[in-house]
PDB file of C-alpha atoms in Angstrom:
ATOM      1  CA  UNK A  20     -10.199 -14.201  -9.200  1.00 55.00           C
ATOM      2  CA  UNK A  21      -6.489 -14.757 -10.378  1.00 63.00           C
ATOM      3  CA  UNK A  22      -5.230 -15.690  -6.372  1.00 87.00           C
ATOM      4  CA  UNK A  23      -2.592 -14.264  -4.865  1.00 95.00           C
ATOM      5  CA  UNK A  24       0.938 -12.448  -5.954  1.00 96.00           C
ATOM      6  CA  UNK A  25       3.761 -10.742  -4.446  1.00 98.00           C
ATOM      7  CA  UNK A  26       4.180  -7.117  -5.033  1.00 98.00           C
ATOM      8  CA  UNK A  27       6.516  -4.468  -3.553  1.00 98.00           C
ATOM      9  CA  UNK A  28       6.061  -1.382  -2.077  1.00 98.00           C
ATOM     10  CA  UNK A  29       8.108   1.362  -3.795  1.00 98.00           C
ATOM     11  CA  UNK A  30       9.266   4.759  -1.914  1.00 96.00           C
ATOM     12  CA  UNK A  31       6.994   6.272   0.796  1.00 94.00           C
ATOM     13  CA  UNK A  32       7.249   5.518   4.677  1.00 93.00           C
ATOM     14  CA  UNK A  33       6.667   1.294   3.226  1.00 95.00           C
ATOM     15  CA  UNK A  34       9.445   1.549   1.074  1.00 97.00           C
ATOM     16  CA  UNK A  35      10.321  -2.328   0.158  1.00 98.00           C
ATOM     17  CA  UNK A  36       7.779  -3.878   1.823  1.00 97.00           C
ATOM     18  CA  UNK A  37       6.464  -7.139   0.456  1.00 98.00           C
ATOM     19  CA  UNK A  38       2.779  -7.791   0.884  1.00 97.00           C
ATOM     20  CA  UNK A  39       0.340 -10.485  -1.161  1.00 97.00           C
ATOM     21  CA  UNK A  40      -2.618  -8.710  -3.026  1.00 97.00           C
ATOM     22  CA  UNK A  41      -5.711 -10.477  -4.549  1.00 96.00           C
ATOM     23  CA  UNK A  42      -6.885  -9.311  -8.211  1.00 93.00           C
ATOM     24  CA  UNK A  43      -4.283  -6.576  -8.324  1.00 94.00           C
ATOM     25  CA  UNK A  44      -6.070  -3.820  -7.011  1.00 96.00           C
ATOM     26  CA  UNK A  45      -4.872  -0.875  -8.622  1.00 97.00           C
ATOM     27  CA  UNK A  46      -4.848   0.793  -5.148  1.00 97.00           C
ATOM     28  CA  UNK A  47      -2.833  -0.021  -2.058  1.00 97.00           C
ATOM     29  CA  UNK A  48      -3.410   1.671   1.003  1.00 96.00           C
ATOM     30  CA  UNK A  49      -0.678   1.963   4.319  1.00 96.00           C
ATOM     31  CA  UNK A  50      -1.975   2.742   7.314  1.00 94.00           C
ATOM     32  CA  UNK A  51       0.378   4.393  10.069  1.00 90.00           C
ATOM     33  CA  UNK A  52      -0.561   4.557  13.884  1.00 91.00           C
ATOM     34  CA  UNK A  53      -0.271   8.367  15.023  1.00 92.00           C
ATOM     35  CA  UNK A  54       0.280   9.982  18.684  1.00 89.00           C
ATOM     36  CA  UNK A  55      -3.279  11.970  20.171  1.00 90.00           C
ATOM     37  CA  UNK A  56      -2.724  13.854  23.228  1.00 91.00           C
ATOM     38  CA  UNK A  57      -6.132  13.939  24.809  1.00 91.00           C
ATOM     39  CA  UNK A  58      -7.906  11.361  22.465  1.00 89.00           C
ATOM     40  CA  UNK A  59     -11.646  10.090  23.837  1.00 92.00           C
ATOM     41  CA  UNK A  60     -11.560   6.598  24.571  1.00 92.00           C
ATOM     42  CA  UNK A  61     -11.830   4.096  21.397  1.00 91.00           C
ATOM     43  CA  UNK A  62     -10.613   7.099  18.867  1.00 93.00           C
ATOM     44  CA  UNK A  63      -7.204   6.521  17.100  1.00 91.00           C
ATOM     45  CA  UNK A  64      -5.287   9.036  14.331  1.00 93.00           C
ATOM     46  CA  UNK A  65      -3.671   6.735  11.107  1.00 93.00           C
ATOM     47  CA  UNK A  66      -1.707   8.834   8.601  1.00 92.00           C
ATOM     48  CA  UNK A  67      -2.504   7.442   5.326  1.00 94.00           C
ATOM     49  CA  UNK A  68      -0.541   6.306   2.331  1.00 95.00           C
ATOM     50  CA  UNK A  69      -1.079   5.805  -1.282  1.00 97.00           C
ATOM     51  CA  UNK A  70       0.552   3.170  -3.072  1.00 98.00           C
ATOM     52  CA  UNK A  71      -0.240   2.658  -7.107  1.00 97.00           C
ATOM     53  CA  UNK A  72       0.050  -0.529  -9.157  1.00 98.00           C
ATOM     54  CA  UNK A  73       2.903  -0.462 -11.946  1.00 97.00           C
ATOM     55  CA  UNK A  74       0.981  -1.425 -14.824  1.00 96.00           C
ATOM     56  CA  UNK A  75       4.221  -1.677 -16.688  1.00 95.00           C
ATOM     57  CA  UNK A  76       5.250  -4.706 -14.528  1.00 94.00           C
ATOM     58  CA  UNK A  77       3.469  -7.911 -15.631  1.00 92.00           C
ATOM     59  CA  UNK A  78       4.881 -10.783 -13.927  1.00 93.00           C
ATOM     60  CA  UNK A  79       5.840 -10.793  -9.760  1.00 95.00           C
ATOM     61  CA  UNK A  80       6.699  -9.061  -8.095  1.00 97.00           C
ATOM     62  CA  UNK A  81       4.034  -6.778  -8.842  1.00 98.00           C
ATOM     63  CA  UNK A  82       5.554  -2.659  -8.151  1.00 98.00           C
ATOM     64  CA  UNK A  83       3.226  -0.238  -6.794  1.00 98.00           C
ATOM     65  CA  UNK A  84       4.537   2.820  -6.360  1.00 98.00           C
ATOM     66  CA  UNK A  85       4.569   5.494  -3.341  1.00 97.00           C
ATOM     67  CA  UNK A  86       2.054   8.378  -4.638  1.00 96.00           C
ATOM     68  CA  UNK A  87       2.985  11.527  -2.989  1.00 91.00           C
ATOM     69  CA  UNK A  88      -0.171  13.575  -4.008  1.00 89.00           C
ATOM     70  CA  UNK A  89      -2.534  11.786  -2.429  1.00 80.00           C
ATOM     71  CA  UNK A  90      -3.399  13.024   1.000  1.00 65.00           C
TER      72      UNK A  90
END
């Protein structure tokens, strides 16, 4: 394990967000709480985003960047 780093969120609905990963995943996901009329109780909609590590950056902050294609 190589502990903890900064890395920043780049474009996407978390543009410039800081967050501390572990082992640089290569994958970031974002979660987003979403409105559902008429919902059964304990059921919740998230939109999900895609964020992919920069391997081109090498030191902190880490970049991973917004990717649009993924649903």
């Amino acid at each position: 394990m190589t502990g903890w780093e900064v890395a920043v969120l780049e474009g996407g609905p978390a543009d410039g967000m800081r967050v501390k990963v572990a082992d640089r995943p290569r994958v970031v996901q974002v979660t987003y709480p979403c409105q559902a009329d008429g919902a059964p109780p304990g059921v919740r909609v998230e939109g999900v985003y895609v964020y992919r590590l920069d391997h081109g950056v090498p030191d902190e902050p880490l970049r991973y960047g917004f990717d649009i294609a993924c649903p």
